[in-house]
Amino acid sequence: MASPVRILTAVPICDGHDSAINTINLEFIRHGIEVVYLGFHRYVGDIVRAAIQEDVVAIGISSYNGGHIDFFAEVVGQLRRAGAGDIAVFGGGGGTITPEDAKIMKRKGVDEIFFAGTSLGEMAQYVRQHYGKARRKKAGKNRDLVLARELTRIEDSFTNGKGRKNFRESRIEKRASKVIGFTGPGGAGKTTLIDELVLRFLHRQPEARIAILSHDPSVVGEGALLGDRATMINSQDDRVFMRSMATRGQAGGLSPATESCLVRLTKAGFDYVFLETVGIGQEALPFRSKLIDRTVLVMNPDYGARLQLQKIVMLDVADIVVVNKTDLERAKAALSEIEHRLTQNKRAQQLVATVAKRHRDPGVDELYEMVTTNSKGGNK
Ligand code: B12
């Protein structure tokens, strides 16, 4: 099986016109393309950093704010300066980008501009034809690019059926990073919570480097929308290396290549690696790897009747249980029910209440203390 084409899409700074790109993303996915979506109102630097870390073959930009000539040229320029000039740039913006503008943009290194009236199918076809067989230069000296391309090789080896567990226990012992696994049902707020934790790491540990390995489901027989970066605001930082992975047919919350990618990340000198699963169901136990130091289950207070708690197996094994969205009405009851459920396990599990979307939430501060001072790997 061939690896899917991976591209990144985004909308520039000072531009909130995201409905076009949202529609186009869905069409790309239908054509088997993996789309890392960065969201709207994005700086050139954020787009270029994300494209490099995600090791995409092309960046698709949707621009309606009128600044397209300079913006696209700056993306091309920054890619070249970072040694990633082999990442192509294309895009559109309806009638805002005129044919004359497009000519100038192409002279400045843009591959293609799509005008109003182009069908969605035509654009998806263009991506598959032009970026399916990617030209690849050597990664050079750019640290993020070297790592990103190694992760792609690992991921591709699993897609091609050649992947294998490429680590030994002895290697696991020697790693420097602390690995924290986050899981929980879809919509519980895992991504926002991780992003808020990253903010605290960046502020309180000025030298720390963090990696995030984030998962989204592949659509059966199609591509995947890797959308966690669109929620990550604080993680757009040079000290954070984020990689989005599609599950590529594997059930249970992770990808077939996750463990091997994790081994590579833990050897890359990051202080912390955050692993985020897709939204999981009651029976899922995604963290079987010895690489994971601490597991965090993130729950929503709206899980239904109390009886439901008996069926969630992660409640038996998680080191920390976070009840997020505790500004919701049912939060008080949920906290007391989950606390009672955890006492049945007779293990030293920790429970914390958070409102991750709230800036400076004391619950997230408490969680930060828990993951930094109580990790099995020792104090930091
Ligand atoms: C929908 C819309 C809105 C919606 C946006 C909703 C949303 N969440 O996206 C709302 C109402 C919120 C809005 C607000 C504003 N808008 Co408005 N909006 C439009 C409108 C009507 C359609 C744009 C659109 O989505 N088209 C649908 C797409 C699918 O089709 P398309 O544009 O033809 O694109 C084709 C190709 O270019 C290609 N394509 C597009 N992007 C990409 C990306 C990639 C990767 C690829 C491969 C292809 C591709 O796909 C299509 C294929 O057929 C345009 C006018 C128009 N008719 O174009 C104005 C327009 C873009 N808006 C405009 C303005 C001024 C604004 C506001 C500033 C108005 C105000 N004063 O508040 C605000 C700014 C909002 C913000 N925060 O940025 C101006 C921009 C003028 C300029 N830049 O010179 C326009 C052109 C209207 C006008 N004539 O004045 N807007």
Short mmCIF file of C-alpha atoms and ligand atoms in Angstrom, two decimals:
data_model
loop_
_atom_site.label_atom_id
_atom_site.label_comp_id
_atom_site.label_asym_id
_atom_site.label_seq_id
_atom_site.Cartn_x
_atom_site.Cartn_y
_atom_site.Cartn_z
CA MET A 1 0.00 0.00 0.00
CA ALA A 2 1.37 3.44 -0.94
CA SER A 3 1.61 6.13 1.73
CA PRO A 4 -1.01 8.88 1.44
CA VAL A 5 -0.06 12.32 0.11
CA ARG A 6 0.39 14.62 3.12
CA ILE A 7 -0.26 18.34 2.78
CA LEU A 8 -0.78 21.25 5.17
CA THR A 9 -3.51 23.86 4.70
CA ALA A 10 -3.95 27.23 6.40
CA VAL A 11 -5.45 30.70 6.16
CA PRO A 12 -3.11 33.72 6.58
CA ILE A 13 -2.86 36.25 9.38
CA CYS A 14 -5.72 38.79 9.61
CA ASP A 15 -8.00 36.53 7.61
CA GLY A 16 -10.97 34.65 9.04
CA HIS A 17 -12.32 33.32 5.73
CA ASP A 18 -12.08 29.62 6.56
CA SER A 19 -15.22 28.22 4.98
CA ALA A 20 -13.55 27.70 1.57
CA ILE A 21 -10.62 25.78 3.03
CA ASN A 22 -12.89 23.73 5.30
CA THR A 23 -14.81 22.55 2.22
CA ILE A 24 -11.63 21.94 0.22
CA ASN A 25 -10.05 19.97 3.10
CA LEU A 26 -13.00 17.55 3.10
CA GLU A 27 -12.69 17.03 -0.65
CA PHE A 28 -8.96 16.33 -0.33
CA ILE A 29 -9.63 13.73 2.37
CA ARG A 30 -12.25 12.06 0.16
CA HIS A 31 -9.47 11.66 -2.42
CA GLY A 32 -7.21 9.84 0.05
CA ILE A 33 -5.09 12.83 1.04
CA GLU A 34 -3.91 13.41 4.63
CA VAL A 35 -4.50 17.06 5.47
CA VAL A 36 -2.84 18.74 8.44
CA TYR A 37 -5.04 21.78 9.02
CA LEU A 38 -3.43 24.67 10.84
CA GLY A 39 -6.50 26.90 11.02
CA PHE A 40 -7.00 30.56 10.18
CA HIS A 41 -5.21 33.77 11.23
CA ARG A 42 -1.77 32.15 10.98
CA TYR A 43 1.64 33.79 10.68
CA VAL A 44 4.06 32.79 7.93
CA GLY A 45 6.48 31.48 10.57
CA ASP A 46 3.82 29.22 12.10
CA ILE A 47 2.90 27.81 8.68
CA VAL A 48 6.53 27.13 7.74
CA ARG A 49 7.39 25.57 11.12
CA ALA A 50 4.33 23.33 10.95
CA ALA A 51 5.03 22.28 7.34
CA ILE A 52 8.59 21.29 8.27
CA GLN A 53 7.66 19.40 11.44
CA GLU A 54 4.78 17.64 9.72
CA ASP A 55 7.02 16.91 6.70
CA VAL A 56 4.28 17.67 4.20
CA VAL A 57 4.95 17.75 0.46
CA ALA A 58 2.97 20.93 -0.11
CA ILE A 59 1.23 23.85 1.61
CA GLY A 60 -2.20 24.98 0.41
CA ILE A 61 -3.09 28.54 1.43
CA SER A 62 -6.55 30.07 1.19
CA SER A 63 -6.27 33.86 1.19
CA TYR A 64 -8.99 36.51 1.00
CA ASN A 65 -7.43 39.44 2.89
CA GLY A 66 -5.74 41.07 -0.11
CA GLY A 67 -2.14 40.51 1.06
CA HIS A 68 -1.58 37.35 -0.98
CA ILE A 69 1.38 38.44 -3.16
CA ASP A 70 3.63 39.24 -0.21
CA PHE A 71 2.28 36.51 2.05
CA PHE A 72 2.75 33.61 -0.38
CA ALA A 73 6.21 34.95 -1.37
CA GLU A 74 7.25 35.09 2.28
CA VAL A 75 6.14 31.48 2.81
CA VAL A 76 8.24 30.39 -0.20
CA GLY A 77 11.20 32.48 1.03
CA GLN A 78 11.11 31.17 4.61
CA LEU A 79 10.84 27.57 3.37
CA ARG A 80 13.92 28.05 1.18
CA ARG A 81 15.88 29.72 3.97
CA ALA A 82 15.02 26.79 6.27
CA GLY A 83 16.34 24.29 3.71
CA ALA A 84 12.82 23.09 2.90
CA GLY A 85 12.44 24.65 -0.54
CA ASP A 86 11.22 21.30 -1.88
CA ILE A 87 7.90 21.86 -0.07
CA ALA A 88 5.56 23.26 -2.74
CA VAL A 89 3.17 26.17 -2.19
CA PHE A 90 -0.23 26.50 -3.89
CA GLY A 91 -3.62 27.98 -3.09
CA GLY A 92 -6.55 30.17 -3.98
CA GLY A 93 -8.75 33.01 -2.82
CA GLY A 94 -11.67 33.30 -5.22
CA GLY A 95 -11.80 36.58 -7.09
CA THR A 96 -9.51 38.29 -4.55
CA ILE A 97 -6.48 36.87 -6.38
CA THR A 98 -6.52 38.12 -9.99
CA PRO A 99 -4.83 36.30 -12.90
CA GLU A 100 -2.24 39.14 -13.01
CA ASP A 101 -1.48 38.61 -9.29
CA ALA A 102 -1.18 34.88 -9.89
CA LYS A 103 1.46 35.44 -12.60
CA ILE A 104 3.56 37.51 -10.18
CA MET A 105 3.08 34.89 -7.45
CA LYS A 106 4.23 32.09 -9.74
CA ARG A 107 7.34 34.10 -10.65
CA LYS A 108 8.03 34.28 -6.91
CA GLY A 109 7.89 30.49 -6.56
CA VAL A 110 4.23 29.60 -6.05
CA ASP A 111 3.23 26.42 -7.90
CA GLU A 112 -0.43 27.07 -8.72
CA ILE A 113 -3.35 29.39 -7.95
CA PHE A 114 -6.97 28.24 -8.34
CA PHE A 115 -9.60 30.79 -9.30
CA ALA A 116 -13.34 31.05 -8.66
CA GLY A 117 -15.29 28.38 -10.53
CA THR A 118 -12.68 25.60 -10.31
CA SER A 119 -14.35 22.37 -9.21
CA LEU A 120 -13.30 20.71 -5.96
CA GLY A 121 -12.52 17.48 -7.81
CA GLU A 122 -10.11 19.29 -10.14
CA MET A 123 -8.14 20.67 -7.19
CA ALA A 124 -7.92 17.28 -5.46
CA GLN A 125 -6.80 15.72 -8.73
CA TYR A 126 -4.09 18.39 -9.07
CA VAL A 127 -2.75 17.58 -5.59
CA ARG A 128 -2.65 13.84 -6.24
CA GLN A 129 -0.99 14.23 -9.63
CA HIS A 130 1.56 16.88 -8.71
CA TYR A 131 2.41 15.96 -5.15
CA GLY A 132 1.82 12.18 -5.23
CA LYS A 133 5.37 11.50 -6.31
CA ALA A 134 7.12 14.02 -4.16
CA ARG A 135 10.46 15.47 -5.08
CA ARG A 136 12.67 15.21 -2.05
CA LYS A 137 15.92 16.95 -1.38
CA LYS A 138 18.14 15.78 1.50
CA ALA A 139 17.09 17.29 4.82
CA GLY A 140 20.38 19.20 5.27
CA LYS A 141 21.18 20.59 8.71
CA ASN A 142 17.76 21.77 9.85
CA ARG A 143 17.21 19.79 13.08
CA ASP A 144 13.41 19.73 12.85
CA LEU A 145 13.49 18.76 9.18
CA VAL A 146 15.92 15.87 9.77
CA LEU A 147 13.74 14.51 12.57
CA ALA A 148 10.53 15.08 10.61
CA ARG A 149 11.80 13.15 7.59
CA GLU A 150 12.95 10.26 9.78
CA LEU A 151 9.47 10.08 11.30
CA THR A 152 8.03 9.98 7.78
CA ARG A 153 10.33 7.10 6.85
CA ILE A 154 9.20 5.19 9.95
CA GLU A 155 5.52 5.90 9.24
CA ASP A 156 5.87 4.94 5.59
CA SER A 157 7.64 1.69 6.44
CA PHE A 158 4.56 0.61 8.39
CA THR A 159 2.21 1.65 5.61
CA ASN A 160 4.28 -0.39 3.15
CA GLY A 161 4.10 -3.41 5.44
CA LYS A 162 7.83 -3.35 6.21
CA GLY A 163 7.58 -1.71 9.62
CA ARG A 164 8.67 -3.52 12.71
CA LYS A 165 9.25 -2.79 16.34
CA ASN A 166 12.64 -1.19 15.97
CA PHE A 167 13.64 -0.86 19.60
CA ARG A 168 14.98 -2.98 22.43
CA GLU A 169 14.24 -2.66 26.11
CA SER A 170 17.83 -1.57 26.82
CA ARG A 171 17.39 1.39 24.52
CA ILE A 172 14.18 2.33 26.30
CA GLU A 173 15.99 2.54 29.64
CA LYS A 174 18.54 5.02 28.32
CA ARG A 175 16.15 7.61 27.02
CA ALA A 176 16.12 11.10 28.48
CA SER A 177 12.56 12.24 27.82
CA LYS A 178 9.58 11.82 30.08
CA VAL A 179 6.62 10.49 28.11
CA ILE A 180 3.11 11.40 29.19
CA GLY A 181 0.16 9.76 27.47
CA PHE A 182 -3.16 11.59 27.21
CA THR A 183 -6.35 9.81 26.29
CA GLY A 184 -10.09 10.17 26.72
CA PRO A 185 -13.30 10.40 24.75
CA GLY A 186 -13.59 12.78 21.80
CA GLY A 187 -14.59 16.30 22.84
CA ALA A 188 -13.24 16.04 26.42
CA GLY A 189 -10.69 18.77 25.67
CA LYS A 190 -7.43 16.80 25.46
CA THR A 191 -5.83 19.05 22.85
CA THR A 192 -6.70 22.29 24.64
CA LEU A 193 -5.45 20.81 27.91
CA ILE A 194 -2.12 19.78 26.36
CA ASP A 195 -1.75 23.23 24.80
CA GLU A 196 -2.31 24.88 28.20
CA LEU A 197 0.22 22.53 29.80
CA VAL A 198 2.73 23.41 27.08
CA LEU A 199 2.27 27.09 27.94
CA ARG A 200 3.24 26.34 31.55
CA PHE A 201 6.26 24.28 30.47
CA LEU A 202 7.45 27.09 28.22
CA HIS A 203 7.07 29.70 30.99
CA ARG A 204 8.39 27.71 33.92
CA GLN A 205 11.15 25.69 32.25
CA PRO A 206 12.87 28.20 29.95
CA GLU A 207 15.24 25.60 28.49
CA ALA A 208 12.78 22.73 28.10
CA ARG A 209 11.98 21.30 24.68
CA ILE A 210 8.73 19.46 24.17
CA ALA A 211 7.46 17.08 21.54
CA ILE A 212 3.81 16.33 20.88
CA LEU A 213 2.68 13.24 18.98
CA SER A 214 -0.96 13.73 18.22
CA HIS A 215 -3.38 11.29 16.59
CA ASP A 216 -6.52 11.65 14.53
CA PRO A 217 -8.52 8.89 12.85
CA SER A 218 -8.09 8.00 9.18
CA VAL A 219 -11.45 7.88 7.45
CA VAL A 220 -12.07 4.32 6.23
CA GLY A 221 -10.69 4.01 2.69
CA GLU A 222 -9.94 7.73 2.58
CA GLY A 223 -7.42 10.24 3.92
CA ALA A 224 -7.47 11.99 7.29
CA LEU A 225 -8.10 15.43 8.69
CA LEU A 226 -5.32 16.08 11.19
CA GLY A 227 -6.82 19.06 12.94
CA ASP A 228 -5.20 19.22 16.38
CA ARG A 229 -2.79 21.96 15.32
CA ALA A 230 -5.75 24.27 14.65
CA THR A 231 -6.56 24.12 18.40
CA MET A 232 -2.93 24.47 19.51
CA ILE A 233 -2.11 28.13 20.05
CA ASN A 234 0.69 28.11 22.64
CA SER A 235 2.38 25.15 20.99
CA GLN A 236 3.28 27.27 17.94
CA ASP A 237 6.76 27.77 19.35
CA ASP A 238 10.28 26.86 18.27
CA ARG A 239 10.80 24.85 21.47
CA VAL A 240 7.85 22.63 20.58
CA PHE A 241 8.02 19.91 17.93
CA MET A 242 4.57 18.70 17.01
CA ARG A 243 3.72 15.84 14.73
CA SER A 244 0.21 14.79 13.71
CA MET A 245 -0.36 11.14 12.84
CA ALA A 246 -3.30 9.42 11.21
CA THR A 247 -4.29 6.01 12.57
CA ARG A 248 -4.01 4.53 9.04
CA GLY A 249 -6.40 1.66 9.68
CA GLN A 250 -5.41 0.69 13.23
CA ALA A 251 -8.12 0.64 15.92
CA GLY A 252 -7.48 1.56 19.57
CA GLY A 253 -6.38 5.19 19.41
CA LEU A 254 -2.86 5.10 17.96
CA SER A 255 -1.11 4.36 14.65
CA PRO A 256 0.87 1.20 13.79
CA ALA A 257 3.98 3.42 13.71
CA THR A 258 3.38 5.26 17.00
CA GLU A 259 5.73 3.25 19.17
CA SER A 260 8.64 3.44 16.73
CA CYS A 261 8.10 7.18 16.27
CA LEU A 262 8.02 7.53 20.05
CA VAL A 263 11.37 5.75 20.34
CA ARG A 264 12.84 8.18 17.81
CA LEU A 265 11.40 11.20 19.63
CA THR A 266 12.66 10.08 23.03
CA LYS A 267 16.16 9.87 21.57
CA ALA A 268 15.94 13.39 20.12
CA GLY A 269 16.66 15.19 23.39
CA PHE A 270 13.19 16.46 24.27
CA ASP A 271 12.54 16.89 27.97
CA TYR A 272 8.94 15.83 27.61
CA VAL A 273 6.99 13.96 24.96
CA PHE A 274 3.20 14.26 25.06
CA LEU A 275 1.34 11.50 23.31
CA GLU A 276 -2.31 12.20 22.48
CA THR A 277 -4.63 9.45 21.28
CA VAL A 278 -7.71 9.87 19.13
CA GLY A 279 -10.99 10.05 21.08
CA ILE A 280 -11.36 6.59 22.64
CA GLY A 281 -14.23 4.32 23.68
CA GLN A 282 -14.95 2.50 26.95
CA GLU A 283 -12.86 -0.61 26.24
CA ALA A 284 -9.72 1.12 24.95
CA LEU A 285 -6.36 0.67 26.67
CA PRO A 286 -4.09 2.56 24.27
CA PHE A 287 -0.95 2.83 26.41
CA ARG A 288 0.63 -0.60 26.58
CA SER A 289 4.12 0.65 25.78
CA LYS A 290 6.84 0.63 28.42
CA LEU A 291 7.90 3.96 27.00
CA ILE A 292 5.08 5.78 28.73
CA ASP A 293 5.90 7.12 32.19
CA ARG A 294 2.54 8.46 33.14
CA THR A 295 -0.97 8.17 31.75
CA VAL A 296 -3.64 10.84 31.94
CA LEU A 297 -7.32 10.12 31.27
CA VAL A 298 -9.25 13.28 30.36
CA MET A 299 -12.99 13.05 30.93
CA ASN A 300 -16.00 15.21 30.29
CA PRO A 301 -18.45 15.51 33.24
CA ASP A 302 -21.27 14.49 30.88
CA TYR A 303 -20.58 10.74 30.71
CA GLY A 304 -24.18 9.72 31.47
CA ALA A 305 -25.34 7.57 34.40
CA ARG A 306 -22.98 6.63 37.23
CA LEU A 307 -23.04 3.02 36.02
CA GLN A 308 -21.14 4.10 32.90
CA LEU A 309 -18.06 4.64 35.05
CA GLN A 310 -17.82 0.90 35.80
CA LYS A 311 -17.33 0.24 32.08
CA ILE A 312 -14.47 2.66 31.38
CA VAL A 313 -11.38 0.48 31.67
CA MET A 314 -8.93 3.40 31.53
CA LEU A 315 -10.31 4.44 34.94
CA ASP A 316 -8.60 1.34 36.37
CA VAL A 317 -5.18 2.06 34.94
CA ALA A 318 -4.76 5.84 34.48
CA ASP A 319 -2.26 7.48 36.83
CA ILE A 320 -4.11 10.79 36.70
CA VAL A 321 -7.79 11.32 35.94
CA VAL A 322 -8.71 14.82 34.78
CA VAL A 323 -12.31 15.94 34.82
CA ASN A 324 -12.23 18.81 32.35
CA LYS A 325 -15.00 21.33 31.63
CA THR A 326 -15.83 21.54 35.35
CA ASP A 327 -17.61 24.81 34.67
CA LEU A 328 -20.48 22.62 33.42
CA GLU A 329 -23.42 22.08 35.72
CA ARG A 330 -22.89 18.35 36.30
CA ALA A 331 -19.25 18.73 37.31
CA LYS A 332 -19.68 18.50 41.09
CA ALA A 333 -21.60 15.23 40.89
CA ALA A 334 -19.14 13.85 38.31
CA LEU A 335 -16.15 14.60 40.52
CA SER A 336 -17.66 12.85 43.52
CA GLU A 337 -18.78 9.83 41.45
CA ILE A 338 -15.37 9.45 39.81
CA GLU A 339 -13.59 9.88 43.14
CA HIS A 340 -15.70 7.08 44.58
CA ARG A 341 -15.02 4.90 41.51
CA LEU A 342 -11.26 5.42 41.90
CA THR A 343 -11.27 4.41 45.57
CA GLN A 344 -12.42 0.92 44.45
CA ASN A 345 -9.11 0.50 42.61
CA LYS A 346 -7.05 0.92 45.81
CA ARG A 347 -4.23 2.48 43.81
CA ALA A 348 -2.49 5.82 44.17
CA GLN A 349 -4.43 7.53 41.38
CA GLN A 350 -4.81 11.28 41.29
CA LEU A 351 -7.94 13.22 40.40
CA VAL A 352 -7.97 16.82 39.25
CA ALA A 353 -10.69 19.23 38.07
CA THR A 354 -9.86 21.59 35.19
CA VAL A 355 -11.38 24.14 32.84
CA ALA A 356 -8.70 23.99 30.13
CA LYS A 357 -10.29 26.66 27.95
CA ARG A 358 -9.94 29.18 30.82
CA HIS A 359 -6.72 31.13 30.88
CA ARG A 360 -4.62 30.56 34.05
CA ASP A 361 -6.90 27.80 35.27
CA PRO A 362 -5.74 26.63 38.75
CA GLY A 363 -6.72 23.05 37.90
CA VAL A 364 -4.30 23.01 34.95
CA ASP A 365 -1.62 24.45 37.28
CA GLU A 366 -2.27 21.52 39.63
CA LEU A 367 -2.03 19.06 36.73
CA TYR A 368 1.27 20.64 35.66
CA GLU A 369 2.64 20.00 39.18
CA MET A 370 1.40 16.41 39.07
CA VAL A 371 3.04 15.56 35.76
CA THR A 372 6.32 17.27 36.57
CA THR A 373 6.86 16.18 40.17
CA ASN A 374 5.26 12.76 40.36
CA SER A 375 6.34 11.11 37.14
CA LYS A 376 7.58 7.55 37.54
CA GLY A 377 10.78 8.66 35.85
CA GLY A 378 11.68 10.82 38.90
CA ASN A 379 11.43 14.47 39.77
CA LYS A 380 12.40 17.18 37.33
C1 B12 B 1 -18.18 33.93 2.65
C2 B12 B 1 -17.54 35.29 2.80
C3 B12 B 1 -17.44 35.83 4.07
C4 B12 B 1 -17.88 35.10 5.31
C5 B12 B 1 -16.71 34.19 5.76
C6 B12 B 1 -17.18 32.92 6.42
C7 B12 B 1 -16.01 32.05 6.68
N1 B12 B 1 -15.93 31.54 7.91
O1 B12 B 1 -15.19 31.81 5.82
C8 B12 B 1 -18.11 36.30 6.28
C9 B12 B 1 -19.50 36.80 6.11
C10 B12 B 1 -17.87 36.01 7.77
C11 B12 B 1 -17.13 37.30 5.71
C12 B12 B 1 -16.56 38.31 6.43
C13 B12 B 1 -15.73 39.26 5.89
N2 B12 B 1 -15.47 39.44 4.58
CO1 B12 B 1 -15.91 38.14 3.23
N3 B12 B 1 -16.49 37.16 1.75
C14 B12 B 1 -17.08 36.00 1.65
C15 B12 B 1 -17.34 35.67 0.17
C16 B12 B 1 -18.82 35.98 -0.09
C17 B12 B 1 -17.10 34.22 -0.29
C18 B12 B 1 -15.73 33.63 0.02
C19 B12 B 1 -15.81 32.11 -0.04
O2 B12 B 1 -15.79 31.43 0.98
N4 B12 B 1 -15.96 31.54 -1.25
C20 B12 B 1 -16.15 30.08 -1.47
C21 B12 B 1 -14.94 29.43 -2.15
C22 B12 B 1 -15.05 27.90 -2.06
O3 B12 B 1 -14.97 29.80 -3.52
P1 B12 B 1 -13.98 30.87 -4.15
O4 B12 B 1 -13.77 31.98 -3.17
O5 B12 B 1 -14.46 31.22 -5.48
O6 B12 B 1 -12.57 30.06 -4.26
C23 B12 B 1 -12.27 29.21 -5.38
C24 B12 B 1 -10.79 29.07 -5.55
O7 B12 B 1 -10.11 30.25 -5.32
C25 B12 B 1 -10.41 27.96 -4.64
N5 B12 B 1 -9.72 28.23 -3.38
C26 B12 B 1 -9.99 29.08 -2.40
N6 B12 B 1 -9.14 28.89 -1.38
C27 B12 B 1 -8.30 27.88 -1.72
C28 B12 B 1 -7.27 27.25 -1.05
C29 B12 B 1 -6.63 26.17 -1.64
C30 B12 B 1 -5.54 25.45 -0.92
C31 B12 B 1 -7.00 25.74 -2.95
C32 B12 B 1 -6.34 24.61 -3.58
C33 B12 B 1 -8.04 26.39 -3.61
C34 B12 B 1 -8.68 27.44 -3.01
O8 B12 B 1 -11.63 27.32 -4.26
C35 B12 B 1 -12.73 27.81 -5.01
C36 B12 B 1 -12.91 26.90 -6.18
O9 B12 B 1 -13.96 27.24 -6.97
C37 B12 B 1 -16.38 36.66 -0.56
C38 B12 B 1 -16.92 37.24 -1.87
C39 B12 B 1 -16.83 36.29 -3.00
N7 B12 B 1 -17.91 36.10 -3.70
O10 B12 B 1 -15.73 35.70 -3.23
C40 B12 B 1 -16.25 37.78 0.47
C41 B12 B 1 -14.95 38.59 0.57
C42 B12 B 1 -13.77 37.63 0.48
N8 B12 B 1 -15.02 39.17 1.91
C43 B12 B 1 -14.54 40.37 1.97
C44 B12 B 1 -14.49 41.16 3.14
C45 B12 B 1 -14.00 42.59 2.95
C46 B12 B 1 -14.89 40.66 4.39
C47 B12 B 1 -14.87 41.41 5.72
C48 B12 B 1 -13.61 42.23 5.99
C49 B12 B 1 -16.15 42.28 5.76
C50 B12 B 1 -16.26 43.20 6.96
N9 B12 B 1 -16.01 44.48 6.73
O11 B12 B 1 -16.49 42.74 8.04
C51 B12 B 1 -15.06 40.29 6.74
C52 B12 B 1 -13.70 39.77 7.24
C53 B12 B 1 -13.85 38.49 8.03
C54 B12 B 1 -12.53 38.02 8.59
N10 B12 B 1 -12.49 37.77 9.90
O12 B12 B 1 -11.58 37.86 7.90
C55 B12 B 1 -14.03 40.83 0.62
C56 B12 B 1 -12.51 40.82 0.53
C57 B12 B 1 -12.02 42.02 -0.27
C58 B12 B 1 -10.52 42.09 -0.44
N11 B12 B 1 -9.70 41.29 0.20
O13 B12 B 1 -10.09 42.92 -1.17
C59 B12 B 1 -14.78 39.88 -0.36
C60 B12 B 1 -14.05 39.56 -1.67
C61 B12 B 1 -16.16 40.50 -0.62
C62 B12 B 1 -16.07 41.79 -1.40
N12 B12 B 1 -16.23 41.75 -2.69
O14 B12 B 1 -15.85 42.83 -0.83
N13 B12 B 1 -16.90 37.04 4.40
#
